[in-house]
Every structure is written in structure tokens, then in C-alpha cells.
Amino acid sequence: MTKSAATFLRDLRDEVESHPGTNHMFLCRLAWVPFTREDYLVASTQHYPLVGTFTRYLEELLLRAPTSEAKSWLAKVLVDEYGEGSDGKDHRTLYREYLVAAGLQGFDDLDTPLHKDVTAFVFEHLRIVKEEPFLVGLGAVGPGHEWSIPKMFPPIIQGLRKSGFSESSIVYFTLHALQDIDHGRWLEEALLLNASTSKAQQEIRRGTLLSLEARERFWSGVQDKVTRWRQPQNVHLRTQARGERFSLRSMAKEGLKDQLVRLRPPAQELTLRQLRAMTAVDKAA
Amino acid sequence: MRILFVQPAPFEPGRLGLENAIWLSEPAAFTSLAAMVPDHECRILDLRLEPDSALNRELLAFRPDIVAVSCMTTDSYQAMAILQCAKNTLGADKVFCIAGGHHPSLAPYDFHQVSIIDAIAIGEGEDTFKELVAHLDQGGARRKLQRIDGLCFFDGAEWVTTTKRAQSRSMDSFPLPDRSLLKKYSGSYFFMSAMPMGSLSTSRGCAYDCNFCGIWEFYEKKVRFLSAARICDALEAMDESFVMFLDDNFLTSQKRLEELCDEIERRGIRKLYGAQGRADFVVKHPELMARLRKAGLTLLISGYETNDEQGLAALKKSSVADANKIAAKMLNDLGIAIFGIFMVRPDFTHADFDFLYQSIDEMRITLPIITIHTPLPGTQLRKLAQGNLLTEDVRFFDLLHAVTPTTLSREEFYTRFTEGWAKREWRNAPFLDFVKKRPDFMKITWRGLIHLTQMLVRYRPVATSPESHLRDEIGIIPADLTVLNAREKATDKAPIKTAPLPSSSKGLRIISDQAAE
């Protein structure tokens, strides 16, 4: 039986708010582990590529919105994302201010290697908004983003405050924690009108979960960068738990070929410059 | 009720730390607590053996009413992250979160976090936990826990500590640990090559009052024993051929150890054992040590600390250097592997390092475990060192970082410290002697040798590199800080001058949009 749109959205919100992508252990660690500014800078260089791309997802989706009503909801969020409500500063500007506070010195280059799951996050969302049905895209940018961010950012803010960042330097995060509550509500209004059929509900949920699953991998990737810059060679059992262990038992179970594939060094990581060239994000921004 | 026990991993993945590299014991506290509440559905999640995401997924699949963590000092941030995850995932009012174990008991104020913690169990937890579960199961209020001894909880206005729980219950009166909850991790616990390994606590507490150790404070200097019959009941219920006794000081009572040998012989239990015990006990009881060897004792972890008499006295070790040397010889003769723990003090000079390493080599220690003298929370030493601490970040209290100023420069200090590991590793002559003397041990642990080799080959570059230590300190402890300038640095408001960033820290290359624009 098809749920009413309101029931569906309530259940979906519960699912978003309890999802591993929203409550990733890295976020929980940020709240309690006294990471240094150096650690935050490493994390930020991985997070920053996402900052300019959300507007790109909305723009792509806007082009495919089936009705003028849907277009106007997306446009409303988009205008806010461009900087309304934040003294005219767009999100990239706010984020750069934070990067400076985290220790950005001078202007280096765009050649920071990005974790493969960071770039994968961007590619996956571009694919969703371009290739999947409109409601799948709406699920990804709506519940997938706007419902999860107000829950993901508070532990980050807690950690930043604990590490001594001033309020003015973390506006990007504090603004989003509040602004995305509004955005989520606006998109929820749009979803209420569009989530009355079983097919529509399935598409919205699919988009939401695709986004959150990419998000979960994204946070794991960021955490990996943060911890590996200090100890690139370290070994802990959980490293094995991620499936990098080579043993006679696992070889027998999975075959030598699969094991050797695992042991290969990771594929060349893309840089932000390359990512932007491939996704033409700068053009859009 | 549904109860999820979560064992934290000591560090966020990737950080320096010996835990889990050479010794991983069962989360024995949880199997003991679970045995106290047999009418409730319990699960154990050991995050040392799981990817991070396992926690989120278990929370969603099991939907526990209670999430309990137990932690030592170095994993207390991780314990809080776990409870944060539980509250975030299930909802603050839908799950009761409790922290217990060594660090929460000795430093409960570190866990006064209303948003994620409902209660802290202080001291021995079995009866406290049983009463708490009964209270919650009967619909008791979460913030009215005054009647349960051994708790610290937030009553809505402030943190309240209830009456101290008497730690006097006979160990035999506790049910045996519910090890069935660890079935999914069967074969995963180890000490060196001894894998799979069973773990069993046969006593609690320590009668000595070494100033660097908090065990005697935790157990109020009382020692209680499991009877020989109960120990053997537990051993017979274990499938593993190698069992590690988790006692803080297994070698305490001659009478009980003789009874244990009698009982093992009477029942014909054929297993091998590891334990922790003091060198002076070994020296005073040569016949008993021979009997224990015959009964299966294969390795002994001993805190030798130092062979410097003044150093031993300063630690309130109540032992002498000669006892260390004689004990080492006796154990070598008996074919009992010696895992000797030695302490490097931050005030060590080159001569001190030379003396320590020379004495380790002379003692023919099977595997020396070299640590840094650390004022752990809850110890007498901590009280003495409080004004001298360079950081309160608990991750640095792992015995591998100097948390007080060093006499040598930090780079020199860690160079000499890691040299101790690099030159005295498991392939050394005493280890090979042990291998020759104990074919019985090698016979049951040869499979674990593959695991051990893997771990050591991968861990060695980390453990033997001073850079590993210095990297952890970037942004926290100035690389140029020594005892000579510590006071001056303490008042210096300038940002910390850190060691140069390692070349491999590619993540720190800075992004600049301007460059592209």
C-alpha cells in the first residue's frame, strides 16, 4: 500500500537522520577528538571540492524540472546558495575564510590530491542529476543533502570550537546548519506535492539513499586523508577489516587474483584542478 | 531489553599505537557484564576488529535500549564518539548510554557530557550494571538513579555520584563470562603468534602501589581471586589451546597458584598460558615457577621498568634490579618467554639510554617492550606531574609519547627510544632460543606465525621511526621543547612551531582558487 506523502516523508527523514552517512564515525570523532588545525586543514582540502558543486547539481536539476512550480522551488534554494542571507558572500568565499583560519598560507595550487571517494561523490551526484529521473535527483539534493547537513554539521562545529576556531571563521558551517533547515523545508514542500505515488516515493528514496551512500564513503575518504598524513604507513586491525589484508585463509576463500587486485596501490588520485576541468564546475560557478 | 556493548579501538584509524599490533585480548569486561543480565538480549561489537561503519549498521539493525562502552585512557575519545554516534543514530531519548572501565572510573569528570552520556559506572561494574538494567527495564526514570551504588549520572541539574560500591564480592560468586557473544570474533584474538587465544581474568587488583599504575587505586589495593576449581571450569569450557590470564598481577598468592597447578594436573587440562607477573615473585618462588611451567605457563609479561635502583625506588616499585636479572635468568632457563616492559623516562640522557639497552641485552629478554614513563590519569605520578604536562590529549598517554618535557631534544629522544625497538625485535637470539625450547608452543601457534609476521613487517617501519612519534605531535607539542625551555615555552603566546611537515603529507598541499582564476 502506498504511504501518504506526509508519512513517506516523515519515514524518509528518520531514515536520513539515522543513516551511517549522516552519523559517520568521523563526524562523531570530530566532536570529541582534539584534532589540530593541521588536521582540519587536511580535512578541509578534501571537503572543499564539494562546496562549489552543490549549486551545479541544482542548476543541472533545474534544467530538467518538469514543472514551473518545481523550477521555482529549486531556484529559491539556488539563490540562497549563491549567497543571499550571508552578506552577499557565496559559499566558496565563506569556505575560503575558514581555510585561511585553518592555516592556509599564500596561494599554492589546485594540485591537492583528492581521495577517490571525494571525487566519486561529485561524479555520482552529477550522474544522478543528469541521468536519473528528476525525482531521483530531487531526492539526492533534497533529503540527501538538505536534511542530512543540519545533522552532520553540529559535531563539526563542536570540534572546530574545541580546536579554537573563532565564530567568524566558521560561518560556513554555522550558517549551513541553520540555512539548510530552511532549504530542507522548502524542498519538503516540493516533495509533498510530488510524493503521492508509489513510483515517485521509490524514486525520491532511491536518490536520497544514493546520495547518503556516496556521503558515507566520502567521510571515510576524508578520515583516511586526515589520519594518513600523520601516519601513512600505520597498521591497525581495522585496516584489515576494510579488506586490505592478505592471508592464506582469505586467499583460499577469495582466490589469489582478487587478493592481488586488493594489494595494488590505489589508482592515481585526481586533483581539484583535474576534477574541475572534468566537471566544468568553474564555468558554472 | 536489548543491550549493545561496544569495544572502542584506541585510536582513529592510522595513528601510532602498539595496541592491537602484538596483543589483542577479548573484551572480557563485556562478557562478564552480559553474564550478569542473562534475561536480556546482549550483543558485543568489537570495533578493533570491525570497520567503522559496523557501528552504525549494528545500531540500526539491533536498535539497542542501552549502549555501553568500556575504555582505558587512550580510547576515551573514541568511546565518546561511539556514544555520540548512538545518540545521533537512535535519538537522544531512545537509547541509554553508559561508560565504564578504567578511565571513566579514575577520571569520571572527563565523561561529564550530558548530550551523550546518561551514566558513568565507577569501579567494578557487574552489580552496578545488573541493577541499572533492572531499573530501566522496570521503566525507572533515567535521571533518578540515586539508589544504584557505583554510578555517576546527570540528574537534570548536576552530575551526582552515588555511594561507592564495595568491591568485596567473592569472584566465585560471579557467573562465568558469556563468551558465546564473541562467537563472531572466534579466532581473532591473539598475543604475538598465539592465535586464536582465549582470555580469562582469574584475579582482580594488585597489592603493590607503584606510582605509575592506577590498578591498585581502581581496586582500592584489594586483591580477590577466582578459585582453582572455577578457573579450571572456565578453562575446560574454552576451545582455545592458548589462554592469556588477564590478571594485572597473576603471580600474587603462592597458595592459590599451587592449588591451581594441583587442579590443572588433577583434571588433566592441557593448554598453554600467558600471564602478567612481577619479577620479585619469580625469584622468591623457583619451585612454584617450575610447577607453573609444567602446568603450561609459557610466557610472562613483567614490568621490569629499569635496572637502575634509584629509578625503581622512584617508581615505588618495591623491587630491586638484582631481582630483575635473576628472574630473567630463571625464566630463560625454564623456557618461559619473557616479555619485559621497560620504561624510558623523559629525563633520560644518552647515557641512561645506553645503560637501559645494555641491561636489556644482558638479561636476554625474549621481547622487550620499551615504553615511555607516562603520568596516567588516576595515578600518583599524575598528581606529581600535573603542572608539567605538555598536553592533556589522552591519545598521547599511550606510553609511546613523552607528555612531559624531555632532557634531550624530542627528535633525539625519539631516535634513541625507537632504537630500542629497532635493535631488539622478535628475530633476536633470545626469541630464537625460546622457539627451540618450546616446540609445544610453536606446535600450537605456527598458524599464528603468519599473522605475527604480517603484523610485524607492516608495523616495524612505524614503531622504529622517530618520525612516527614526531608526526603525531605536529600542532600539539613544539618540536623544539625540552626541559631547559619548557617554562619559557609555557608562557609563550606565539603559535607552536611544529616540526616540518613530512614530505608524504600531500593532503596538506593548499588549494587556491586564485591560482586557477
Tab-separated table of C-alpha atoms in Angstrom, chain B residues 162-327:
chain	number	residue	atom	x	y	z
B	162	THR	CA	26.092	7.624	44.244
B	163	THR	CA	27.537	5.641	47.122
B	164	LYS	CA	30.767	3.904	46.290
B	165	ARG	CA	30.154	0.261	45.539
B	166	ALA	CA	32.025	-2.067	47.846
B	167	GLN	CA	34.380	-4.161	45.762
B	168	SER	CA	34.304	-7.092	48.087
B	169	ARG	CA	32.162	-9.683	46.360
B	170	SER	CA	33.813	-13.053	46.000
B	171	MET	CA	34.909	-13.640	42.424
B	172	ASP	CA	33.494	-17.160	42.540
B	173	SER	CA	30.033	-15.715	43.100
B	174	PHE	CA	30.019	-14.042	39.693
B	175	PRO	CA	28.758	-16.117	36.778
B	176	LEU	CA	31.386	-17.201	34.278
B	177	PRO	CA	31.769	-14.769	31.358
B	178	ASP	CA	29.333	-15.276	28.490
B	179	ARG	CA	31.865	-15.945	25.755
B	180	SER	CA	29.189	-17.105	23.352
B	181	LEU	CA	28.720	-13.428	22.489
B	182	LEU	CA	32.172	-13.427	20.905
B	183	LYS	CA	31.441	-16.247	18.508
B	184	LYS	CA	31.612	-13.937	15.517
B	185	TYR	CA	35.163	-12.959	16.502
B	186	SER	CA	36.249	-16.502	17.165
B	187	GLY	CA	39.929	-16.938	16.321
B	188	SER	CA	40.606	-13.202	16.111
B	189	TYR	CA	42.233	-12.579	19.480
B	190	PHE	CA	45.960	-13.099	19.895
B	191	PHE	CA	49.175	-12.463	21.701
B	192	MET	CA	52.073	-12.458	19.254
B	193	SER	CA	51.741	-15.757	17.378
B	194	ALA	CA	49.351	-17.266	19.918
B	195	MET	CA	46.219	-17.078	17.820
B	196	PRO	CA	43.478	-17.999	18.478
B	197	MET	CA	43.774	-17.016	22.111
B	198	GLY	CA	41.279	-17.278	24.948
B	199	SER	CA	41.265	-14.650	27.701
B	200	LEU	CA	40.387	-15.127	31.350
B	201	SER	CA	40.610	-12.978	34.475
B	202	THR	CA	41.497	-15.110	37.487
B	203	SER	CA	42.053	-12.294	39.943
B	204	ARG	CA	41.342	-8.608	40.387
B	205	GLY	CA	43.554	-5.943	41.884
B	206	CYS	CA	47.149	-5.644	42.953
B	207	ALA	CA	48.633	-5.341	46.420
B	208	TYR	CA	51.501	-3.116	45.295
B	209	ASP	CA	51.308	0.651	44.945
B	210	CYS	CA	53.658	1.579	42.114
B	211	ASN	CA	53.164	5.274	41.486
B	212	PHE	CA	52.771	4.990	37.709
B	213	CYS	CA	49.925	2.479	37.881
B	214	GLY	CA	46.262	3.085	38.639
B	215	ILE	CA	45.201	-0.542	39.106
B	216	TRP	CA	45.637	-0.548	42.859
B	217	GLU	CA	43.643	2.677	43.120
B	218	PHE	CA	40.878	1.225	40.931
B	219	TYR	CA	40.589	-1.846	43.144
B	220	GLU	CA	41.459	0.018	46.354
B	221	LYS	CA	44.519	-2.150	46.867
B	222	LYS	CA	42.341	-5.203	47.470
B	223	VAL	CA	43.073	-8.463	45.695
B	224	ARG	CA	40.464	-11.133	45.059
B	225	PHE	CA	40.896	-14.488	43.401
B	226	LEU	CA	38.849	-16.919	41.421
B	227	SER	CA	39.182	-20.353	42.989
B	228	ALA	CA	41.236	-23.005	41.233
B	229	ALA	CA	38.076	-25.020	40.586
B	230	ARG	CA	36.327	-22.081	38.893
B	231	ILE	CA	39.397	-21.267	36.822
B	232	CYS	CA	39.534	-24.825	35.616
B	233	ASP	CA	35.797	-24.835	34.876
B	234	ALA	CA	36.367	-21.819	32.654
B	235	LEU	CA	39.451	-23.322	31.018
B	236	GLU	CA	37.600	-26.525	30.234
B	237	ALA	CA	34.865	-24.522	28.572
B	238	MET	CA	37.366	-22.863	26.228
B	239	ASP	CA	38.259	-24.297	22.837
B	240	GLU	CA	41.477	-22.336	22.524
B	241	SER	CA	44.753	-24.100	23.266
B	242	PHE	CA	46.372	-20.899	24.441
B	243	VAL	CA	44.844	-18.800	27.189
B	244	MET	CA	46.028	-15.423	28.417
B	245	PHE	CA	45.305	-14.687	32.062
B	246	LEU	CA	44.297	-11.060	32.094
B	247	ASP	CA	45.082	-10.508	35.770
B	248	ASP	CA	47.017	-7.352	36.479
B	249	ASN	CA	49.302	-9.444	38.653
B	250	PHE	CA	48.799	-13.177	38.229
B	251	LEU	CA	51.759	-14.057	40.448
B	252	THR	CA	50.379	-12.986	43.785
B	253	SER	CA	49.473	-15.821	46.110
B	254	GLN	CA	51.673	-18.868	46.350
B	255	LYS	CA	48.859	-20.900	47.893
B	256	ARG	CA	46.325	-20.203	45.169
B	257	LEU	CA	48.842	-20.868	42.393
B	258	GLU	CA	49.770	-24.193	43.948
B	259	GLU	CA	46.094	-25.076	44.144
B	260	LEU	CA	45.703	-24.076	40.522
B	261	CYS	CA	48.593	-26.332	39.480
B	262	ASP	CA	47.044	-29.177	41.502
B	263	GLU	CA	43.661	-28.684	39.865
B	264	ILE	CA	45.067	-28.428	36.336
B	265	GLU	CA	47.006	-31.642	36.924
B	266	ARG	CA	44.038	-33.394	38.546
B	267	ARG	CA	41.735	-32.555	35.646
B	268	GLY	CA	44.407	-33.180	33.045
B	269	ILE	CA	43.904	-29.835	31.325
B	270	ARG	CA	46.450	-29.459	28.577
B	271	LYS	CA	46.667	-25.855	27.497
B	272	LEU	CA	49.390	-23.242	27.392
B	273	TYR	CA	49.140	-19.962	29.259
B	274	GLY	CA	50.434	-16.448	29.350
B	275	ALA	CA	50.218	-14.091	32.322
B	276	GLN	CA	51.486	-10.883	33.832
B	277	GLY	CA	53.541	-11.065	36.991
B	278	ARG	CA	56.312	-9.468	38.980
B	279	ALA	CA	59.984	-10.395	38.804
B	280	ASP	CA	60.457	-10.484	42.577
B	281	PHE	CA	57.746	-13.162	42.902
B	282	VAL	CA	59.563	-15.290	40.328
B	283	VAL	CA	62.800	-15.003	42.302
B	284	LYS	CA	61.158	-15.905	45.602
B	285	HIS	CA	59.316	-18.981	44.270
B	286	PRO	CA	61.585	-21.020	41.990
B	287	GLU	CA	59.815	-24.352	42.655
B	288	LEU	CA	56.419	-22.858	42.052
B	289	MET	CA	57.577	-21.317	38.775
B	290	ALA	CA	58.814	-24.733	37.668
B	291	ARG	CA	55.408	-26.194	38.525
B	292	LEU	CA	53.609	-23.438	36.662
B	293	ARG	CA	55.847	-24.098	33.660
B	294	LYS	CA	54.904	-27.763	33.841
B	295	ALA	CA	51.228	-26.838	34.105
B	296	GLY	CA	51.543	-24.821	30.882
B	297	LEU	CA	52.847	-21.354	31.694
B	298	THR	CA	54.609	-20.306	28.516
B	299	LEU	CA	55.073	-16.586	28.623
B	300	LEU	CA	55.256	-13.976	31.306
B	301	ILE	CA	54.817	-10.265	30.856
B	302	SER	CA	56.760	-8.491	33.587
B	303	GLY	CA	57.235	-4.852	34.341
B	304	TYR	CA	60.972	-4.724	34.914
B	305	GLU	CA	60.832	-0.970	34.271
B	306	THR	CA	64.560	-0.341	34.819
B	307	ASN	CA	67.672	-1.869	36.312
B	308	ASP	CA	68.604	1.356	37.990
B	309	GLU	CA	67.992	1.082	41.751
B	310	GLN	CA	67.194	4.748	42.145
B	311	GLY	CA	64.787	4.556	39.244
B	312	LEU	CA	62.969	1.571	40.776
B	313	ALA	CA	62.712	3.371	44.099
B	314	ALA	CA	61.369	6.497	42.415
B	315	LEU	CA	58.622	4.394	40.858
B	316	LYS	CA	57.788	2.844	44.253
B	317	LYS	CA	58.275	-0.500	42.566
B	318	SER	CA	59.205	-2.316	45.789
B	319	SER	CA	61.716	-4.410	43.919
B	320	VAL	CA	65.417	-4.332	43.160
B	321	ALA	CA	67.480	-4.574	39.993
B	322	ASP	CA	69.023	-7.884	41.014
B	323	ALA	CA	65.555	-9.428	41.175
B	324	ASN	CA	65.030	-8.402	37.549
B	325	LYS	CA	68.241	-10.063	36.458
B	326	ILE	CA	67.716	-13.262	38.442
B	327	ALA	CA	64.095	-13.553	37.334
